[in-house]
Amino acid sequence: DVKVTQSSRYLVKRTGEKVFLECVQDMDHENMFWYRQDPGLGLRLIYFSYDVKMKEKGDIPEGYSVSREKKERFSLILESASTNQTSMYLCASSRISGGPEAFFGQGTRLTVV
Amino acid sequence: DQQVKQNSPSLSVQEGRISILNCDYTNSMFDYFLWYKKYPAEGPTFLISISSIKDKNEDGRFTVFLNKSAKHLSLHIVPSQPGDSAVYFCAASFSGTYKYIFGTGTRLKVLA
């Protein structure tokens, strides 16, 4: 079974802090994604990566950056956390070929106060 | 511009009956459509997918139907069970790219 693990389930940070969200997958998937989920807005793509050190902006990249130094690990960085970044953050991974589905981690509920 | 739309935010169904969740899309170039199920405080779980070259895919109690001319897909759950109560997201993607575009979700409540 594919396992995508996010480092924290719940996180509370202060406005202006630099925040790191970590994600690890164990299935050698090429693609990794960061989404955020907000009520009424569904899942919106922040960044994705299709290879080590490669990244592309998604639909809402402002205020975020990412790092992928190893194939299995994809980090989301909030450079200076703000209250409007309070959300559920979801990491996912998928293969380049084969089935189209992405597999998600359990999510990190981030609250910025 | 929302390319994938789920116009019903919620749906209630009696246990044992059929649940039908709907999804509309605007881009005829999508190659795959997927359904995910999400419980509170958990990540989405993949349910079923369908290629744009097919019009039906079935997996146990779950069947997805694709109507390309109407740019519409639906997920049928038969029979519905209380454990099916969750938020269901449809998603679409293009082959050769890595992006999934999600709808806003439909909350299904199956009443015992």
mmCIF file of C-alpha atoms in Angstrom:
data_model
loop_
_atom_site.group_PDB
_atom_site.id
_atom_site.type_symbol
_atom_site.label_atom_id
_atom_site.label_comp_id
_atom_site.label_asym_id
_atom_site.label_seq_id
_atom_site.Cartn_x
_atom_site.Cartn_y
_atom_site.Cartn_z
ATOM 1 C CA ASP A 1 0.000 0.000 0.000
ATOM 2 C CA VAL A 2 1.088 3.516 -0.764
ATOM 3 C CA LYS A 3 1.919 5.495 2.304
ATOM 4 C CA VAL A 4 2.099 9.272 2.334
ATOM 5 C CA THR A 5 3.001 10.627 5.742
ATOM 6 C CA GLN A 6 2.756 14.231 6.869
ATOM 7 C CA SER A 7 4.881 15.216 9.832
ATOM 8 C CA SER A 8 2.129 16.824 11.936
ATOM 9 C CA ARG A 9 -1.615 16.367 12.263
ATOM 10 C CA TYR A 10 -2.205 19.657 14.058
ATOM 11 C CA LEU A 11 -0.034 22.755 14.209
ATOM 12 C CA VAL A 12 -0.508 26.170 15.802
ATOM 13 C CA LYS A 13 1.849 28.957 14.761
ATOM 14 C CA ARG A 14 2.082 32.688 15.309
ATOM 15 C CA THR A 15 1.709 35.319 12.612
ATOM 16 C CA GLY A 16 5.062 36.041 10.990
ATOM 17 C CA GLU A 17 6.657 32.704 11.876
ATOM 18 C CA LYS A 18 8.357 30.585 9.233
ATOM 19 C CA VAL A 19 6.529 27.255 9.044
ATOM 20 C CA PHE A 20 7.718 23.966 7.583
ATOM 21 C CA LEU A 21 5.311 21.201 6.615
ATOM 22 C CA GLU A 22 6.988 17.920 5.753
ATOM 23 C CA CYS A 23 5.709 15.071 3.609
ATOM 24 C CA VAL A 24 7.274 11.684 2.899
ATOM 25 C CA GLN A 25 6.068 8.958 0.516
ATOM 26 C CA ASP A 26 7.357 5.404 0.370
ATOM 27 C CA MET A 27 6.319 4.260 -3.113
ATOM 28 C CA ASP A 28 9.019 5.863 -5.237
ATOM 29 C CA HIS A 29 6.476 8.155 -6.897
ATOM 30 C CA GLU A 30 7.827 10.803 -9.214
ATOM 31 C CA ASN A 31 5.114 13.384 -8.599
ATOM 32 C CA MET A 32 4.338 15.106 -5.337
ATOM 33 C CA PHE A 33 1.792 17.803 -4.564
ATOM 34 C CA TRP A 34 0.720 20.236 -1.887
ATOM 35 C CA TYR A 35 -2.940 21.228 -1.696
ATOM 36 C CA ARG A 36 -4.934 23.232 0.767
ATOM 37 C CA GLN A 37 -8.557 22.518 1.545
ATOM 38 C CA ASP A 38 -10.949 25.242 2.650
ATOM 39 C CA PRO A 39 -14.735 25.037 3.130
ATOM 40 C CA GLY A 40 -16.609 25.764 -0.074
ATOM 41 C CA LEU A 41 -13.402 25.956 -2.109
ATOM 42 C CA GLY A 42 -12.438 22.309 -2.414
ATOM 43 C CA LEU A 43 -8.801 21.350 -2.858
ATOM 44 C CA ARG A 44 -6.583 23.974 -4.416
ATOM 45 C CA LEU A 45 -3.116 23.201 -5.715
ATOM 46 C CA ILE A 46 -0.296 25.222 -4.154
ATOM 47 C CA TYR A 47 2.796 23.604 -5.736
ATOM 48 C CA PHE A 48 3.751 20.361 -7.359
ATOM 49 C CA SER A 49 6.987 18.612 -8.206
ATOM 50 C CA TYR A 50 7.605 16.018 -10.908
ATOM 51 C CA ASP A 51 11.217 15.231 -10.014
ATOM 52 C CA VAL A 52 13.913 15.982 -7.473
ATOM 53 C CA LYS A 53 14.687 19.699 -7.361
ATOM 54 C CA MET A 54 11.916 20.371 -9.901
ATOM 55 C CA LYS A 55 8.866 22.377 -8.929
ATOM 56 C CA GLU A 56 6.024 24.200 -10.550
ATOM 57 C CA LYS A 57 3.529 26.671 -9.193
ATOM 58 C CA GLY A 58 -0.036 25.593 -8.797
ATOM 59 C CA ASP A 59 -3.067 27.837 -8.593
ATOM 60 C CA ILE A 60 -2.316 29.597 -5.290
ATOM 61 C CA PRO A 61 1.480 29.725 -4.730
ATOM 62 C CA GLU A 62 1.639 33.193 -3.164
ATOM 63 C CA GLY A 63 3.126 33.137 0.324
ATOM 64 C CA TYR A 64 4.475 29.587 -0.078
ATOM 65 C CA SER A 65 7.623 27.910 -1.312
ATOM 66 C CA VAL A 66 8.625 24.262 -1.600
ATOM 67 C CA SER A 67 11.694 22.084 -1.478
ATOM 68 C CA ARG A 68 12.340 18.661 -2.929
ATOM 69 C CA GLU A 69 15.898 17.547 -2.259
ATOM 70 C CA LYS A 70 15.083 13.832 -2.202
ATOM 71 C CA LYS A 71 12.562 11.893 -4.248
ATOM 72 C CA GLU A 72 10.566 10.729 -1.256
ATOM 73 C CA ARG A 73 10.328 14.062 0.557
ATOM 74 C CA PHE A 74 8.451 17.243 -0.349
ATOM 75 C CA SER A 75 8.384 20.210 2.008
ATOM 76 C CA LEU A 76 6.014 23.158 2.019
ATOM 77 C CA ILE A 77 7.326 26.376 3.536
ATOM 78 C CA LEU A 78 5.267 29.315 4.693
ATOM 79 C CA GLU A 79 7.804 32.118 4.617
ATOM 80 C CA SER A 80 5.893 34.388 7.006
ATOM 81 C CA ALA A 81 2.690 32.811 8.251
ATOM 82 C CA SER A 82 -0.481 34.859 8.105
ATOM 83 C CA THR A 83 -3.958 34.207 9.483
ATOM 84 C CA ASN A 84 -5.364 33.642 5.989
ATOM 85 C CA GLN A 85 -3.080 30.620 5.711
ATOM 86 C CA THR A 86 -5.049 28.852 8.425
ATOM 87 C CA SER A 87 -6.230 25.755 6.575
ATOM 88 C CA MET A 88 -6.004 22.006 6.091
ATOM 89 C CA TYR A 89 -2.875 21.180 4.116
ATOM 90 C CA LEU A 90 -2.750 17.964 2.129
ATOM 91 C CA CYS A 91 0.254 16.320 0.538
ATOM 92 C CA ALA A 92 -0.148 13.786 -2.268
ATOM 93 C CA SER A 93 1.989 11.676 -4.576
ATOM 94 C CA SER A 94 1.439 9.875 -7.854
ATOM 95 C CA ARG A 95 3.283 7.977 -10.575
ATOM 96 C CA ILE A 96 4.142 9.439 -13.949
ATOM 97 C CA SER A 97 2.793 6.372 -15.734
ATOM 98 C CA GLY A 98 0.252 3.748 -14.793
ATOM 99 C CA GLY A 99 -2.912 4.640 -12.934
ATOM 100 C CA PRO A 100 -3.946 8.289 -12.803
ATOM 101 C CA GLU A 101 -4.721 8.401 -9.111
ATOM 102 C CA ALA A 102 -2.872 10.432 -6.511
ATOM 103 C CA PHE A 103 -2.512 9.192 -2.936
ATOM 104 C CA PHE A 104 -2.938 11.603 -0.068
ATOM 105 C CA GLY A 105 -1.465 11.967 3.375
ATOM 106 C CA GLN A 106 -3.636 12.393 6.439
ATOM 107 C CA GLY A 107 -3.456 16.174 6.330
ATOM 108 C CA THR A 108 -2.095 18.894 8.606
ATOM 109 C CA ARG A 109 -4.541 21.273 10.213
ATOM 110 C CA LEU A 110 -2.585 24.525 10.533
ATOM 111 C CA THR A 111 -3.885 27.376 12.647
ATOM 112 C CA VAL A 112 -2.096 30.729 12.480
ATOM 113 C CA VAL A 113 -2.871 33.032 15.410
ATOM 114 C CA ASP B 1 -12.973 30.019 -13.686
ATOM 115 C CA GLN B 2 -13.957 26.750 -12.040
ATOM 116 C CA GLN B 3 -13.231 23.947 -14.490
ATOM 117 C CA VAL B 4 -14.705 21.209 -12.297
ATOM 118 C CA LYS B 5 -17.972 21.893 -10.517
ATOM 119 C CA GLN B 6 -19.985 20.054 -7.946
ATOM 120 C CA ASN B 7 -23.173 22.051 -7.682
ATOM 121 C CA SER B 8 -24.721 20.174 -4.770
ATOM 122 C CA PRO B 9 -22.934 20.946 -1.504
ATOM 123 C CA SER B 10 -24.843 18.238 0.356
ATOM 124 C CA LEU B 11 -26.990 15.158 -0.142
ATOM 125 C CA SER B 12 -28.933 12.936 2.273
ATOM 126 C CA VAL B 13 -29.935 9.376 1.411
ATOM 127 C CA GLN B 14 -31.543 6.528 3.322
ATOM 128 C CA GLU B 15 -29.419 3.484 4.057
ATOM 129 C CA GLY B 16 -29.832 0.841 1.352
ATOM 130 C CA ARG B 17 -30.903 3.323 -1.325
ATOM 131 C CA ILE B 18 -28.849 4.676 -4.200
ATOM 132 C CA SER B 19 -26.641 7.757 -3.771
ATOM 133 C CA ILE B 20 -25.939 9.769 -6.920
ATOM 134 C CA LEU B 21 -23.251 12.424 -6.798
ATOM 135 C CA ASN B 22 -22.813 14.707 -9.773
ATOM 136 C CA CYS B 23 -19.943 16.619 -11.285
ATOM 137 C CA ASP B 24 -19.719 18.921 -14.323
ATOM 138 C CA TYR B 25 -16.633 20.067 -16.151
ATOM 139 C CA THR B 26 -15.873 22.648 -18.789
ATOM 140 C CA ASN B 27 -12.709 21.443 -20.507
ATOM 141 C CA SER B 28 -13.285 18.701 -23.075
ATOM 142 C CA MET B 29 -9.551 17.917 -23.121
ATOM 143 C CA PHE B 30 -9.515 16.222 -19.703
ATOM 144 C CA ASP B 31 -8.283 12.617 -20.021
ATOM 145 C CA TYR B 32 -9.118 11.180 -16.606
ATOM 146 C CA PHE B 33 -11.764 11.743 -14.016
ATOM 147 C CA LEU B 34 -11.491 10.548 -10.455
ATOM 148 C CA TRP B 35 -13.602 10.391 -7.318
ATOM 149 C CA TYR B 36 -12.205 10.752 -3.831
ATOM 150 C CA LYS B 37 -13.849 10.284 -0.461
ATOM 151 C CA LYS B 38 -12.816 12.322 2.563
ATOM 152 C CA TYR B 39 -13.635 11.878 6.225
ATOM 153 C CA PRO B 40 -13.113 14.818 8.626
ATOM 154 C CA ALA B 41 -9.509 15.312 9.759
ATOM 155 C CA GLU B 42 -8.244 12.737 7.241
ATOM 156 C CA GLY B 43 -6.750 12.932 3.776
ATOM 157 C CA PRO B 44 -8.864 12.074 0.707
ATOM 158 C CA THR B 45 -8.990 8.409 -0.276
ATOM 159 C CA PHE B 46 -9.089 7.414 -3.928
ATOM 160 C CA LEU B 47 -12.323 5.624 -4.855
ATOM 161 C CA ILE B 48 -12.616 5.119 -8.581
ATOM 162 C CA SER B 49 -11.496 6.642 -11.849
ATOM 163 C CA ILE B 50 -12.586 6.658 -15.467
ATOM 164 C CA SER B 51 -10.729 7.381 -18.664
ATOM 165 C CA SER B 52 -12.287 9.798 -21.134
ATOM 166 C CA ILE B 53 -12.484 6.990 -23.709
ATOM 167 C CA LYS B 54 -14.946 5.071 -21.538
ATOM 168 C CA ASP B 55 -18.464 5.850 -20.400
ATOM 169 C CA LYS B 56 -18.710 3.584 -17.369
ATOM 170 C CA ASN B 57 -16.465 2.030 -14.760
ATOM 171 C CA GLU B 58 -17.615 -0.163 -11.922
ATOM 172 C CA ASP B 59 -15.945 -1.286 -8.707
ATOM 173 C CA GLY B 60 -18.132 -3.102 -6.227
ATOM 174 C CA ARG B 61 -20.821 -0.752 -4.938
ATOM 175 C CA PHE B 62 -19.331 2.208 -6.817
ATOM 176 C CA THR B 63 -20.001 3.025 -10.472
ATOM 177 C CA VAL B 64 -18.878 6.123 -12.316
ATOM 178 C CA PHE B 65 -20.661 7.237 -15.475
ATOM 179 C CA LEU B 66 -19.208 9.692 -17.958
ATOM 180 C CA ASN B 67 -21.289 11.653 -20.455
ATOM 181 C CA LYS B 68 -18.796 13.476 -22.632
ATOM 182 C CA SER B 69 -21.329 15.310 -24.749
ATOM 183 C CA ALA B 70 -22.841 16.832 -21.608
ATOM 184 C CA LYS B 71 -19.449 17.201 -19.896
ATOM 185 C CA HIS B 72 -20.933 15.458 -16.902
ATOM 186 C CA LEU B 73 -19.949 12.585 -14.666
ATOM 187 C CA SER B 74 -21.720 10.935 -11.812
ATOM 188 C CA LEU B 75 -20.866 8.525 -9.023
ATOM 189 C CA HIS B 76 -23.471 5.960 -8.037
ATOM 190 C CA ILE B 77 -23.248 4.152 -4.716
ATOM 191 C CA VAL B 78 -25.536 1.142 -4.365
ATOM 192 C CA PRO B 79 -26.536 0.238 -1.729
ATOM 193 C CA SER B 80 -25.600 3.219 0.397
ATOM 194 C CA GLN B 81 -24.258 2.497 3.882
ATOM 195 C CA PRO B 82 -23.822 4.776 6.913
ATOM 196 C CA GLY B 83 -20.034 4.398 6.555
ATOM 197 C CA ASP B 84 -20.315 6.107 3.171
ATOM 198 C CA SER B 85 -21.118 9.371 4.935
ATOM 199 C CA ALA B 86 -18.250 11.665 3.927
ATOM 200 C CA VAL B 87 -17.348 14.475 1.567
ATOM 201 C CA TYR B 88 -16.891 13.326 -2.027
ATOM 202 C CA PHE B 89 -14.652 15.204 -4.425
ATOM 203 C CA CYS B 90 -14.488 14.734 -8.156
ATOM 204 C CA ALA B 91 -11.267 15.594 -9.937
ATOM 205 C CA ALA B 92 -10.028 15.804 -13.501
ATOM 206 C CA SER B 93 -6.609 15.618 -15.056
ATOM 207 C CA PHE B 94 -4.805 15.663 -18.374
ATOM 208 C CA SER B 95 -2.530 12.781 -19.330
ATOM 209 C CA GLY B 96 1.098 13.837 -19.580
ATOM 210 C CA THR B 97 0.673 16.533 -16.956
ATOM 211 C CA TYR B 98 0.672 16.242 -13.216
ATOM 212 C CA LYS B 99 -2.122 18.485 -12.122
ATOM 213 C CA TYR B 100 -5.442 17.389 -10.698
ATOM 214 C CA ILE B 101 -8.281 19.893 -10.670
ATOM 215 C CA PHE B 102 -10.786 19.270 -7.922
ATOM 216 C CA GLY B 103 -14.404 20.213 -7.473
ATOM 217 C CA THR B 104 -15.634 21.820 -4.268
ATOM 218 C CA GLY B 105 -17.045 18.594 -2.846
ATOM 219 C CA THR B 106 -20.451 17.155 -1.916
ATOM 220 C CA ARG B 107 -21.187 16.102 1.659
ATOM 221 C CA LEU B 108 -23.091 12.809 1.629
ATOM 222 C CA LYS B 109 -25.048 11.762 4.684
ATOM 223 C CA VAL B 110 -26.462 8.245 4.720
ATOM 224 C CA LEU B 111 -29.249 7.933 7.254
ATOM 225 C CA ALA B 112 -29.645 4.670 9.153
#
